[in-house]
mmCIF file of C-alpha atoms and ligand atoms in Angstrom:
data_model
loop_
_atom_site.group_PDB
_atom_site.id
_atom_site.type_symbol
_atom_site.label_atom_id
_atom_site.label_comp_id
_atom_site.label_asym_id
_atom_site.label_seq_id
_atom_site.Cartn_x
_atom_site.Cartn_y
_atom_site.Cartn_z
ATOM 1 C CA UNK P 1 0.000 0.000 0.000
ATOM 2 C CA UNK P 2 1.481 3.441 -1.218
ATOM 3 C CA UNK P 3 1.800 5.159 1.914
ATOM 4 C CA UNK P 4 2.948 9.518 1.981
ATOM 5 C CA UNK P 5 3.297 11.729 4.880
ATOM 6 C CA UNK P 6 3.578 15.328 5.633
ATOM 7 C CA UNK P 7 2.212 15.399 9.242
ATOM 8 C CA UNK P 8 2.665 14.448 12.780
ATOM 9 C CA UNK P 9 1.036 14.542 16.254
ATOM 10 C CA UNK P 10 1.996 18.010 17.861
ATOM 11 C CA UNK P 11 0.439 17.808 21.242
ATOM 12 C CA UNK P 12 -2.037 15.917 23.103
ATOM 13 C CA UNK P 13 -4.928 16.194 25.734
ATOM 14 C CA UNK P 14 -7.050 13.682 27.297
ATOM 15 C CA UNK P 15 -10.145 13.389 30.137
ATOM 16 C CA UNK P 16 -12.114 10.422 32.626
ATOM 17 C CA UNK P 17 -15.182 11.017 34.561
ATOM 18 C CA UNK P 18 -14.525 11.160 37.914
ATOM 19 C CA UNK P 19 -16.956 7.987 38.789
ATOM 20 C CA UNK P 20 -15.073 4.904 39.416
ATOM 21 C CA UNK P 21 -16.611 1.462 38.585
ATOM 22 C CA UNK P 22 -14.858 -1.299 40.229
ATOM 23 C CA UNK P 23 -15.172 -5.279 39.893
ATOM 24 C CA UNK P 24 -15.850 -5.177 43.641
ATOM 25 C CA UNK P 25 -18.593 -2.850 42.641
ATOM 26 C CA UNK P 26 -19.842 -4.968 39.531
ATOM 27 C CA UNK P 27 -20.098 -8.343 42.234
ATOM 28 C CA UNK P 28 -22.870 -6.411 43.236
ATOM 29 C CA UNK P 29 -24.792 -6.070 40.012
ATOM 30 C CA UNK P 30 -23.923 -9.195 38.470
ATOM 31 C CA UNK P 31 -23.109 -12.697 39.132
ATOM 32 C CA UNK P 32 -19.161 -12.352 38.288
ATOM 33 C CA UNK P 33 -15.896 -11.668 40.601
ATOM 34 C CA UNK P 34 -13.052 -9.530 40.704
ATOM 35 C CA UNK P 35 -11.158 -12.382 40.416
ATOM 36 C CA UNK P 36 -12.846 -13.466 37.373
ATOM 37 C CA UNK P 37 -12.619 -10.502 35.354
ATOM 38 C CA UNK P 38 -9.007 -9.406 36.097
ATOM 39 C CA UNK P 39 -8.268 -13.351 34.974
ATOM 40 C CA UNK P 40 -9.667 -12.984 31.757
ATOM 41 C CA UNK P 41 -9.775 -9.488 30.921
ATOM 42 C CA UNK P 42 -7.100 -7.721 33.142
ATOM 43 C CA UNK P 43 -9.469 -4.934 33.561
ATOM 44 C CA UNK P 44 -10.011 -3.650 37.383
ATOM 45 C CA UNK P 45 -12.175 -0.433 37.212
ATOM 46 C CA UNK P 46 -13.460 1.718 34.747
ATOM 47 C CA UNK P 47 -14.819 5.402 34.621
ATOM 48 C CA UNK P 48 -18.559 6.349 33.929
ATOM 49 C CA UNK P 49 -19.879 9.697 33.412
ATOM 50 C CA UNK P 50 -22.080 11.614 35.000
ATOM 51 C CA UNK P 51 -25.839 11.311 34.712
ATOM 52 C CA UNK P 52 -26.165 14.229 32.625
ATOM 53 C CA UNK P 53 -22.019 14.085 31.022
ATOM 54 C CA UNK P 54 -22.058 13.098 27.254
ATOM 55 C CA UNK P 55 -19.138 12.614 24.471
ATOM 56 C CA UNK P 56 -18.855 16.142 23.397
ATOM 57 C CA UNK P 57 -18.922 17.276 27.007
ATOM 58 C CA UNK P 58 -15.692 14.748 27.122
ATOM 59 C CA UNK P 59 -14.314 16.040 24.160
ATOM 60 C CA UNK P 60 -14.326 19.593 25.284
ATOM 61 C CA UNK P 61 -12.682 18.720 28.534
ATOM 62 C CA UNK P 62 -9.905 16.296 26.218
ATOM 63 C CA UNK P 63 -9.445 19.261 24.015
ATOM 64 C CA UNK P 64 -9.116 21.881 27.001
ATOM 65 C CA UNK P 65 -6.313 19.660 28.794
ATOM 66 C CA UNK P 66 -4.293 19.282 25.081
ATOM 67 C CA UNK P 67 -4.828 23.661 24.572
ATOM 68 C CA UNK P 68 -3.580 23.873 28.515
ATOM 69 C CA UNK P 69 -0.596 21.970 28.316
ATOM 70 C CA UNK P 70 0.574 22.214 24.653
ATOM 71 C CA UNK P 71 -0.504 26.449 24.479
ATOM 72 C CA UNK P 72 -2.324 25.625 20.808
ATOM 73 C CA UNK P 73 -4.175 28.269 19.552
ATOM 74 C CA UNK P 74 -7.435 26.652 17.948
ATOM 75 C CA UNK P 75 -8.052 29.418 15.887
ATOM 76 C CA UNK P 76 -5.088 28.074 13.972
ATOM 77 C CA UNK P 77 -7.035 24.711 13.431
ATOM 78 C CA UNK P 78 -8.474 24.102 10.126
ATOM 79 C CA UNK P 79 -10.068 20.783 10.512
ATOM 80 C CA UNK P 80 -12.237 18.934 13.757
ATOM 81 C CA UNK P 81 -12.221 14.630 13.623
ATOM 82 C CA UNK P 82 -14.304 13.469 16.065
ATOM 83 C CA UNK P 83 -14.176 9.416 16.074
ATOM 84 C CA UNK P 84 -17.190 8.135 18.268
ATOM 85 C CA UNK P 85 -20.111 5.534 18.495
ATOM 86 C CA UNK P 86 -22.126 7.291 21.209
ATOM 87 C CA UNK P 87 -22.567 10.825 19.818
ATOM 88 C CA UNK P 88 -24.979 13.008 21.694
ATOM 89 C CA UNK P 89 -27.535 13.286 18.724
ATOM 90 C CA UNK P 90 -28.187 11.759 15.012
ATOM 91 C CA UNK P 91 -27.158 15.689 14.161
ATOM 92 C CA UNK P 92 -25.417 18.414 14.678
ATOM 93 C CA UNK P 93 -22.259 15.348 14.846
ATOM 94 C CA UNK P 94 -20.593 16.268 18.024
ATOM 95 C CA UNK P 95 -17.310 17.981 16.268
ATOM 96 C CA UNK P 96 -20.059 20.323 15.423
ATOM 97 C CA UNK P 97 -21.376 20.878 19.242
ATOM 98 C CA UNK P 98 -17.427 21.186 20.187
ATOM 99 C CA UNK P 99 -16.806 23.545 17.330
ATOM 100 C CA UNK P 100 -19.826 25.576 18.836
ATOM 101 C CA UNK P 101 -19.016 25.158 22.392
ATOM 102 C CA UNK P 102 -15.197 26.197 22.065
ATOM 103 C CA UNK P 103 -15.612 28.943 19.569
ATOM 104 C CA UNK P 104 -13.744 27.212 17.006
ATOM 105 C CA UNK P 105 -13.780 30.071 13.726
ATOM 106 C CA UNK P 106 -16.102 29.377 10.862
ATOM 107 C CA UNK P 107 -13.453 28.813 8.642
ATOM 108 C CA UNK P 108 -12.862 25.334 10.930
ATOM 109 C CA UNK P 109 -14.284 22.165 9.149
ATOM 110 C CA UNK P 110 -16.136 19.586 11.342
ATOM 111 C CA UNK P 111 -16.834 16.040 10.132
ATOM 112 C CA UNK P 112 -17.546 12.484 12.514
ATOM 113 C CA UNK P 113 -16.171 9.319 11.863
ATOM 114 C CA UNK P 114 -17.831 5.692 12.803
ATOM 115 C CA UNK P 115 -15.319 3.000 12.903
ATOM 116 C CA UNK P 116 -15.585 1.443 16.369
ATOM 117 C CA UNK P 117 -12.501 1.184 18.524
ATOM 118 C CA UNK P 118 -10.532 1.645 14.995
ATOM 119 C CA UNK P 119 -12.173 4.863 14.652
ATOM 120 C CA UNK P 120 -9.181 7.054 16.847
ATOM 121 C CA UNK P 121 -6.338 5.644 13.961
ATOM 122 C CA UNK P 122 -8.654 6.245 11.219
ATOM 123 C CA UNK P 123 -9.112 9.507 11.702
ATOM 124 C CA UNK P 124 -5.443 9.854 12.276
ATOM 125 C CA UNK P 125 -5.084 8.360 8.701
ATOM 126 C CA UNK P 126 -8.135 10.986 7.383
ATOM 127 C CA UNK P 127 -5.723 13.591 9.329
ATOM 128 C CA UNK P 128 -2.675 12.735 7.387
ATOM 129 C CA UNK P 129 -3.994 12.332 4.173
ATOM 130 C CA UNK P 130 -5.836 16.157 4.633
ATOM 131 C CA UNK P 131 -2.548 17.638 5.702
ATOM 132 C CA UNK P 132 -0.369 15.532 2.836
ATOM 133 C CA UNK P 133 -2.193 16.536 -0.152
ATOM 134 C CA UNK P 134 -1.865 20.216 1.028
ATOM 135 C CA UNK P 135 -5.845 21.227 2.082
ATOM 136 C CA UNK P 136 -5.039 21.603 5.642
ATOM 137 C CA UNK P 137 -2.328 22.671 8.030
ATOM 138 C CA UNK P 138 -3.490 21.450 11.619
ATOM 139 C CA UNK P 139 -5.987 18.834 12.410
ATOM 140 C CA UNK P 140 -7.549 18.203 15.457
ATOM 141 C CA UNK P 141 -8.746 14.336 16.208
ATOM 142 C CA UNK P 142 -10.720 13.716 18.889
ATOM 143 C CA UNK P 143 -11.900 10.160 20.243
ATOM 144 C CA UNK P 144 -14.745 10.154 23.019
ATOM 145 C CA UNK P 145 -17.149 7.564 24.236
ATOM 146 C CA UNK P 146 -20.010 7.199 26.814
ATOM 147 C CA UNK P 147 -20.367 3.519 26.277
ATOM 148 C CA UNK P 148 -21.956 3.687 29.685
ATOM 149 C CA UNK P 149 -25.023 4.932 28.180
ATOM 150 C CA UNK P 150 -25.435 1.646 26.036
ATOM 151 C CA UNK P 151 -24.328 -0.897 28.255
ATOM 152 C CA UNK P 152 -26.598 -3.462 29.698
ATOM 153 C CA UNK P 153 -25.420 -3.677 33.436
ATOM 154 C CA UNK P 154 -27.657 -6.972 33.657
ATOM 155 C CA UNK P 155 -25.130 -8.479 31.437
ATOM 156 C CA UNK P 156 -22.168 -9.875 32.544
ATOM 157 C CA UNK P 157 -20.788 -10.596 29.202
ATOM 158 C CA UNK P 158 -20.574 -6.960 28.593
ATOM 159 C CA UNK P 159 -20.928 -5.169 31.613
ATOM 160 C CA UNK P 160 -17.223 -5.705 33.067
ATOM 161 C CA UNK P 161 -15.994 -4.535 29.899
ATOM 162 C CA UNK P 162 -16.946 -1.165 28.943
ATOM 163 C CA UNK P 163 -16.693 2.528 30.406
ATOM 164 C CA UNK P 164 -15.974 6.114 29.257
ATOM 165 C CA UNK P 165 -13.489 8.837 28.400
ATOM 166 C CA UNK P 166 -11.512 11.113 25.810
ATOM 167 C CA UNK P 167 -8.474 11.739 23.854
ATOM 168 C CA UNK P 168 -7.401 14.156 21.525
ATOM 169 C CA UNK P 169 -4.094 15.346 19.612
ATOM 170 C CA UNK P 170 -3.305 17.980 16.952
ATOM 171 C CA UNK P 171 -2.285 16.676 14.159
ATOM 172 C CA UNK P 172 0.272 19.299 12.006
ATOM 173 C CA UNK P 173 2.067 19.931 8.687
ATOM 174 C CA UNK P 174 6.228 18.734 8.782
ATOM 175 C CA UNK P 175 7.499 18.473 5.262
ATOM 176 C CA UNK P 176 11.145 17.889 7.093
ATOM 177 C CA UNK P 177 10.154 15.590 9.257
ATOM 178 C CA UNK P 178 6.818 13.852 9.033
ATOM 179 C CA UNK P 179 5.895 11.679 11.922
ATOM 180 C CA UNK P 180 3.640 8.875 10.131
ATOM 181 C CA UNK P 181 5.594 5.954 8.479
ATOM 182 C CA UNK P 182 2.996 3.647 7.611
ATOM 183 C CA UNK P 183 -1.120 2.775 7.593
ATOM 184 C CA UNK P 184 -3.080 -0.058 7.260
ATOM 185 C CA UNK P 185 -6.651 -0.942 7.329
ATOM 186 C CA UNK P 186 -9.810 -3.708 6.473
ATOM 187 C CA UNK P 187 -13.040 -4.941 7.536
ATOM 188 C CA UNK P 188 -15.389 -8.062 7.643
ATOM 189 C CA UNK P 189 -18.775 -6.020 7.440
ATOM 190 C CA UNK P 190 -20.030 -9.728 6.927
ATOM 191 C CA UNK P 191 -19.393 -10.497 10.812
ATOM 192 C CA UNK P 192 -20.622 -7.510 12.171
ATOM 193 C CA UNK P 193 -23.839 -8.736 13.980
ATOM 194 C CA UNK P 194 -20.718 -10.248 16.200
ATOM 195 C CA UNK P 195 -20.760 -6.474 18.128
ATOM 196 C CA UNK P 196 -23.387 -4.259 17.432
ATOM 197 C CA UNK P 197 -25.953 -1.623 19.183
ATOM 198 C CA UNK P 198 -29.041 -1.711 17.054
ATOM 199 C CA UNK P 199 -29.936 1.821 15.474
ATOM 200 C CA UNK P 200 -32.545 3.397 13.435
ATOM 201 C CA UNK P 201 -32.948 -0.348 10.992
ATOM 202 C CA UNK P 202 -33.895 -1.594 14.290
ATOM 203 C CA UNK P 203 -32.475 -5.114 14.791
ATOM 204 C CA UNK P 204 -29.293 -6.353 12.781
ATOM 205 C CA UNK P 205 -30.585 -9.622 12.947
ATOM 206 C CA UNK P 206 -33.814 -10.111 14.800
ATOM 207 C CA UNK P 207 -33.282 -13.901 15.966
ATOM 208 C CA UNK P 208 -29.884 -12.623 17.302
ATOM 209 C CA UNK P 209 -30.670 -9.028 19.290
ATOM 210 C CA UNK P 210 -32.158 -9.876 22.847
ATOM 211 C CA UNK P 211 -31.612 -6.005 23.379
ATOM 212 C CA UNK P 212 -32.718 -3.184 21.499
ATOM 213 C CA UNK P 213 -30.113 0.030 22.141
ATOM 214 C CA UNK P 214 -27.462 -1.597 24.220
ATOM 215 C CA UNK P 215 -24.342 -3.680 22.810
ATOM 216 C CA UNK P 216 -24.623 -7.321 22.218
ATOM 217 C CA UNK P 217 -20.996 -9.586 21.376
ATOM 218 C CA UNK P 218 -20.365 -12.728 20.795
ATOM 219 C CA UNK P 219 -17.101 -12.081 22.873
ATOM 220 C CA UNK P 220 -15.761 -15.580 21.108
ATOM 221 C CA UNK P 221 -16.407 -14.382 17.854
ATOM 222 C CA UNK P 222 -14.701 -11.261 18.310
ATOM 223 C CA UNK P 223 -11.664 -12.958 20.254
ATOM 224 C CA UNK P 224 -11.258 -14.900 17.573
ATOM 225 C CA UNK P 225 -11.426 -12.252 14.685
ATOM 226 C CA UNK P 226 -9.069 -10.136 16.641
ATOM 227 C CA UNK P 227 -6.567 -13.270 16.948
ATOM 228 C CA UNK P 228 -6.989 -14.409 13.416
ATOM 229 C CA UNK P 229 -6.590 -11.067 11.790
ATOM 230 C CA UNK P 230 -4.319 -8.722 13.666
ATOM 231 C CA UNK P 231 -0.801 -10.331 14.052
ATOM 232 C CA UNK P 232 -0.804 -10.931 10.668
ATOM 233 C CA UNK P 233 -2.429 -7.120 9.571
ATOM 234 C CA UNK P 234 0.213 -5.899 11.664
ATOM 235 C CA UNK P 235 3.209 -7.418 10.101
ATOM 236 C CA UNK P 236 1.809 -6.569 6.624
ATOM 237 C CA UNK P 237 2.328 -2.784 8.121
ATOM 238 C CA UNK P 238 5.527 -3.441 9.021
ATOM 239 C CA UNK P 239 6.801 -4.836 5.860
ATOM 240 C CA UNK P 240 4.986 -1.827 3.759
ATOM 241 C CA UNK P 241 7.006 0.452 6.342
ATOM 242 C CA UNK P 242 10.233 -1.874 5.810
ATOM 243 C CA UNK P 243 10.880 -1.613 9.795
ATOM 244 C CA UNK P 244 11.435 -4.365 12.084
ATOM 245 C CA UNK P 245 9.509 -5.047 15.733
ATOM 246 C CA UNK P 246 12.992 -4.234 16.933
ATOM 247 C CA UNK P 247 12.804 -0.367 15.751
ATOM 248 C CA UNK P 248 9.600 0.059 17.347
ATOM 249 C CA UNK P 249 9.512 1.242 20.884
ATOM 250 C CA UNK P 250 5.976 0.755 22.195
ATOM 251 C CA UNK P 251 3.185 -1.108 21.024
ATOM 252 C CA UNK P 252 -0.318 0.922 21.138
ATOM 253 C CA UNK P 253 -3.095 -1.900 21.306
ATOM 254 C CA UNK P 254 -7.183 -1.343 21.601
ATOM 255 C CA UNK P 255 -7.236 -2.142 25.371
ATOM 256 C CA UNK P 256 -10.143 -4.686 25.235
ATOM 257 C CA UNK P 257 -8.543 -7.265 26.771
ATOM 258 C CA UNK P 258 -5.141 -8.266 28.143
ATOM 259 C CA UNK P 259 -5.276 -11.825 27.050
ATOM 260 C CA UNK P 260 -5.705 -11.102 23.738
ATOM 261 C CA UNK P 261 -2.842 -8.100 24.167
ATOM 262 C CA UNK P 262 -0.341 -10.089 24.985
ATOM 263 C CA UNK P 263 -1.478 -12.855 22.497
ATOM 264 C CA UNK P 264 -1.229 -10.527 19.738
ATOM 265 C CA UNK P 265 2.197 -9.231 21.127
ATOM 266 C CA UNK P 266 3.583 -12.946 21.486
ATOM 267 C CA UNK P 267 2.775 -13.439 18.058
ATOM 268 C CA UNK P 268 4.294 -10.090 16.586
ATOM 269 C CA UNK P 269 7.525 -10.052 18.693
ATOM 270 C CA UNK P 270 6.198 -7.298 21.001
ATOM 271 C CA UNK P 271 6.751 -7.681 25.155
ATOM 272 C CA UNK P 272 4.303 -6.707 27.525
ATOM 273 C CA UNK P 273 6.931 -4.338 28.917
ATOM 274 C CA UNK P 274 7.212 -2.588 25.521
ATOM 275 C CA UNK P 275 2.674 -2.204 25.296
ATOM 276 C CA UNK P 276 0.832 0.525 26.370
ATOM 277 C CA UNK P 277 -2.726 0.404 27.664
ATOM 278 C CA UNK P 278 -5.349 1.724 29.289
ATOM 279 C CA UNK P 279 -7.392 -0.751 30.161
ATOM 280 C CA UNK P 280 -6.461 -1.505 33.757
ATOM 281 C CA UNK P 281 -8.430 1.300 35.258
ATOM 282 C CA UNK P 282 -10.114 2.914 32.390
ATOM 283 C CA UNK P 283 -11.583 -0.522 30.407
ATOM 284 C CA UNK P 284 -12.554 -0.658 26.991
ATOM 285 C CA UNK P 285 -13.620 2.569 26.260
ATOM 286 C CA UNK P 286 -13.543 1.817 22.854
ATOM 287 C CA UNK P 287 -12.143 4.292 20.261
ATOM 288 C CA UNK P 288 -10.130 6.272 23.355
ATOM 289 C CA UNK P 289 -8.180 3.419 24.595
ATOM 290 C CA UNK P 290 -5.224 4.141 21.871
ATOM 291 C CA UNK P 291 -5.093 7.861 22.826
ATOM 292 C CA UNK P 292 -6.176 8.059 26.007
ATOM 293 C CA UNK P 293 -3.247 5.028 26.966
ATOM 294 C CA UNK P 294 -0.725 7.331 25.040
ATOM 295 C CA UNK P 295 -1.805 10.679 26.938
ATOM 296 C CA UNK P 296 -1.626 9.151 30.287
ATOM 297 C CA UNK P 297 2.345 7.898 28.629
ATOM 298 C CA UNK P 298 3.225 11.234 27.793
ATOM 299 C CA UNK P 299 1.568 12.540 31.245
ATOM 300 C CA UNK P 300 4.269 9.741 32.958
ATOM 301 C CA UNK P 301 6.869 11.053 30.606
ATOM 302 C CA UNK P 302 7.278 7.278 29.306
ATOM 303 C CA UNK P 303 7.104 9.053 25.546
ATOM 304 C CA UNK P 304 9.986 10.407 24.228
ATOM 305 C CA UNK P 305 10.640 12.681 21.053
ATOM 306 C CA UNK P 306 11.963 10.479 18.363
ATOM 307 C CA UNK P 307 10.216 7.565 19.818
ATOM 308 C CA UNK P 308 8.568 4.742 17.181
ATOM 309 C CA UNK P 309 5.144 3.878 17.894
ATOM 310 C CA UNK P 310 2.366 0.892 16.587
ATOM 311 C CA UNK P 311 -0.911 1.695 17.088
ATOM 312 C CA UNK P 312 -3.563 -1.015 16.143
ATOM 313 C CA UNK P 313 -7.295 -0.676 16.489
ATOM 314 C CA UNK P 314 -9.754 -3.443 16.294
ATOM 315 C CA UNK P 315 -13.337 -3.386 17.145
ATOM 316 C CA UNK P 316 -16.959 -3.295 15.964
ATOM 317 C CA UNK P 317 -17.699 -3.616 12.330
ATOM 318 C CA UNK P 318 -15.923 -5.957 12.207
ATOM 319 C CA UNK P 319 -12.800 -2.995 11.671
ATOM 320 C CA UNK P 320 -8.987 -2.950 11.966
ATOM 321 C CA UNK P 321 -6.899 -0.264 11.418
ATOM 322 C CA UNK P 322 -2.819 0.504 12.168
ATOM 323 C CA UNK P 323 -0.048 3.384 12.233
ATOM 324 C CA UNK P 324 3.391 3.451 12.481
ATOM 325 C CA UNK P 325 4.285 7.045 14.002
ATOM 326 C CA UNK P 326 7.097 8.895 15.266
ATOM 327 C CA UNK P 327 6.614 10.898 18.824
HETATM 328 N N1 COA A 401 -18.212 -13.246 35.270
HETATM 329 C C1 COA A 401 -18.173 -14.557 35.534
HETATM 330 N N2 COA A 401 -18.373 -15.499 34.610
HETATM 331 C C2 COA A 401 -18.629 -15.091 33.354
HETATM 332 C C3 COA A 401 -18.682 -13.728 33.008
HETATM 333 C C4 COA A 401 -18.474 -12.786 34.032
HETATM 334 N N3 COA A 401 -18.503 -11.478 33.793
HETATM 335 N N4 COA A 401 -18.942 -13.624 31.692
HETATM 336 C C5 COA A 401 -19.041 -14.875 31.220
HETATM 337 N N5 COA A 401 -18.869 -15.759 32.230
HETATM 338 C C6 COA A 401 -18.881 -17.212 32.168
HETATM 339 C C7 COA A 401 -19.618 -17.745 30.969
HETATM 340 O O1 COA A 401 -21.009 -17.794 31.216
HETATM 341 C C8 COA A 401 -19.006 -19.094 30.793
HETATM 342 O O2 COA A 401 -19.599 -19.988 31.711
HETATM 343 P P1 COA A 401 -19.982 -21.480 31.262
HETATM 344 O O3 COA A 401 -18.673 -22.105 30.884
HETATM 345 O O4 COA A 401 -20.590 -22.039 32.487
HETATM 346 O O5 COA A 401 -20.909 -21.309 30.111
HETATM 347 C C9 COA A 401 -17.561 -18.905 31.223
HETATM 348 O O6 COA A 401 -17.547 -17.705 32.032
HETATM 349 C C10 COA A 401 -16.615 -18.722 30.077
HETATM 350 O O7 COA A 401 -17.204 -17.798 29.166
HETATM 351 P P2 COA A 401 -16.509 -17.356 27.848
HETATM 352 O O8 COA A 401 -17.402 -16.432 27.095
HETATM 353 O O9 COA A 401 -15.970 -18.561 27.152
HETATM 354 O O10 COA A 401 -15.290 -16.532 28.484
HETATM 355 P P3 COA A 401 -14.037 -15.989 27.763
HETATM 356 O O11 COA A 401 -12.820 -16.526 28.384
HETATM 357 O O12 COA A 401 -14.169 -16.043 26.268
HETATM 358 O O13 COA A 401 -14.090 -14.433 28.176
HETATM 359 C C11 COA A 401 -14.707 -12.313 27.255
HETATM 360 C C12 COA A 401 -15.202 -13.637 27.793
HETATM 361 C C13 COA A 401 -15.910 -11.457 26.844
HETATM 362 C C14 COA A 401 -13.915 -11.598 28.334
HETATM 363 C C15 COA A 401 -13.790 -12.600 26.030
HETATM 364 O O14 COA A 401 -14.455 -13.462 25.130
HETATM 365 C C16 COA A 401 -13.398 -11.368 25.309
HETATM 366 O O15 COA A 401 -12.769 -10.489 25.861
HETATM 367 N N6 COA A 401 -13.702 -11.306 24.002
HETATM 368 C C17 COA A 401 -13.380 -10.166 23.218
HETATM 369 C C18 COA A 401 -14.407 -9.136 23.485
HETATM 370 C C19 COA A 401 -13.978 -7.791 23.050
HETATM 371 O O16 COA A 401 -12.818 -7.476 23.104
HETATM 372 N N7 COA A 401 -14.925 -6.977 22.670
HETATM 373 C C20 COA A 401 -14.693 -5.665 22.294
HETATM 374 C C21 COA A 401 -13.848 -5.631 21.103
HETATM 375 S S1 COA A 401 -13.570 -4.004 20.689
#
């Protein structure tokens, strides 16, 4: 795959509710344990907003943090990303209410993106490509996700899993040194009734959807996609980008589950000492795990300039996507 870059990641922001959701807290709703779920998912809390908190109130709070510490002047921003699955409404898309809430000028684009937990490294990839063929100068992509508000918390198979938070980064022109070395991308829209949350065609597949408006999985199915498809996706990157798992310093997984993490790493030559995540006390929050795990990296000053990074989403759809990027 012919891959060009002019951009890189500039400066980045990130935000949790405050309400913690722990396992010990879950024993209480459901029948599982906190021994159970840290076993098989390595996930031990998880963040839910506030009864009246939604994504573009998240993104607002990702993009203030990212302005604060990084001084960006958003009036300099041509271009608003926002990957979600849990926007506030059908429309205005919710880089539309952020672009309104923030006073973003009216010469700033706005434009949503649906691609699951791949969503955050597809609109990196939509970011690059804008900047590299020379229509924009800065883009801003934000990932944010309320997946509290369609989770079943009668159902243990999904419950443990999910919670909420955001991530953002400016994306900017570098003709000298641009920061992205390679992409990659595909789907199985043919497996996708294997995680969905029904919409306005009602039921994907009636015989299937016990719930109407909250996610179902077939957590198998989608263990096994993820296990099938990404070790192999991933080295395809890596030979497009003609590096080696040795020139890579951290691996950026979708923090679903720790199992399938390290199974993926095993597979790909990556240690669990070289992977970032942020699923240990933020969950699956879908499209924010990539961004929000490197935020709170760059907040422990684990990332340093010069730095190779993999990121790999996988997720609903069935989607994959992948980066190779410099810090
Ligand atoms: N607590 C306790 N027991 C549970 C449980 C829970 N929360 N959820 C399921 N179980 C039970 C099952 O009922 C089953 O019991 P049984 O053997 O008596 O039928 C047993 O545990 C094993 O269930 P299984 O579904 O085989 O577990 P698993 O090891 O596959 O783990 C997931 C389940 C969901 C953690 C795992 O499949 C997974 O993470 N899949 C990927 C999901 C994912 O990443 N989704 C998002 C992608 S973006």
């Amino acid at each position: 795959m012919n891959f060009i870059s002019r951009a890189r990641i500039s400066a980045i922001g990130s935000y949790v509710p405050e309400r913690i959701l722990s396992n010990k807290d879950l024993e209480k709703m459901v029948d599982t344990s906190d021994e159970w779920i840290v076993q098989r998912t390595g996930i031990r809390e998880r963040r839910i907003a506030g009864e009246e908190e939604y994504v573009s109130d998240m993104a607002v709070k990702a993009v203030e943090d990212l302005v604060s510490r990084f001084s960006v002047d958003i009036n300099e921003i041509d271009l608003i990303i926002v990957a979600t699955i849990t926007p506030d409404y059908i429309t205005p898309s919710v880089s539309s209410v952020v672009h309104g809430r923030m006073n973003f000028p009216e010469t700033t684009g706005v434009l949503d993106l649906n691609a699951a937990c791949s969503g955050f490294v597809y609109a990196l990839q939509v970011a690059n490509s804008m900047i590299t063929t020379g229509q924009n100068n800065k883009v801003l992509v934000i990932s944010s996700e309320v997946l509290s508000k369609i989770t079943d918390y009668t159902d243990r198979n999904t419950c443990i899993l999910f919670g909420d938070g955001a991530g953002a980064v400016l994306v900017e022109r570098d003709n000298e040194n641009p920061g992205f070395f390679a992409a990659y991308y595909g789907s199985q829209g043919k497996s996708g009734n294997k995680l969905y949350c029904t919409g306005l065609a009602g039921k994907i597949e009636k015989e299937e959807a016990e719930k109407v408006n909250y996610l179902y999985q077939d957590g198998r199915a989608v263990y096994t996609f993820v296990i099938r498809t990404v070790p192999a996706s991933v080295k395809a990157m890596m030979e497009n980008s003609g590096m080696t798992t040795d020139e890579i310093d951290w691996f950026v997984p979708h923090s679903a589950n720790l199992r399938m993490i390290h199974s993926i790493g095993e597979k790909i030559g990556f240690t669990p000492e070289k992977t970032l995540t942020s699923l240990e006390y933020f969950g699956n929050t879908s499209s924010v795990t990539i961004p929000l795990a490197l935020s709170e990296a760059e907040k422990a000053g684990k990332l340093k300039k010069g730095q190779k990074i993999l990121l790999y989403g996988f997720g609903g759809g069935l989607t994959h996507s992948g980066l190779i990027l410099e810090w």
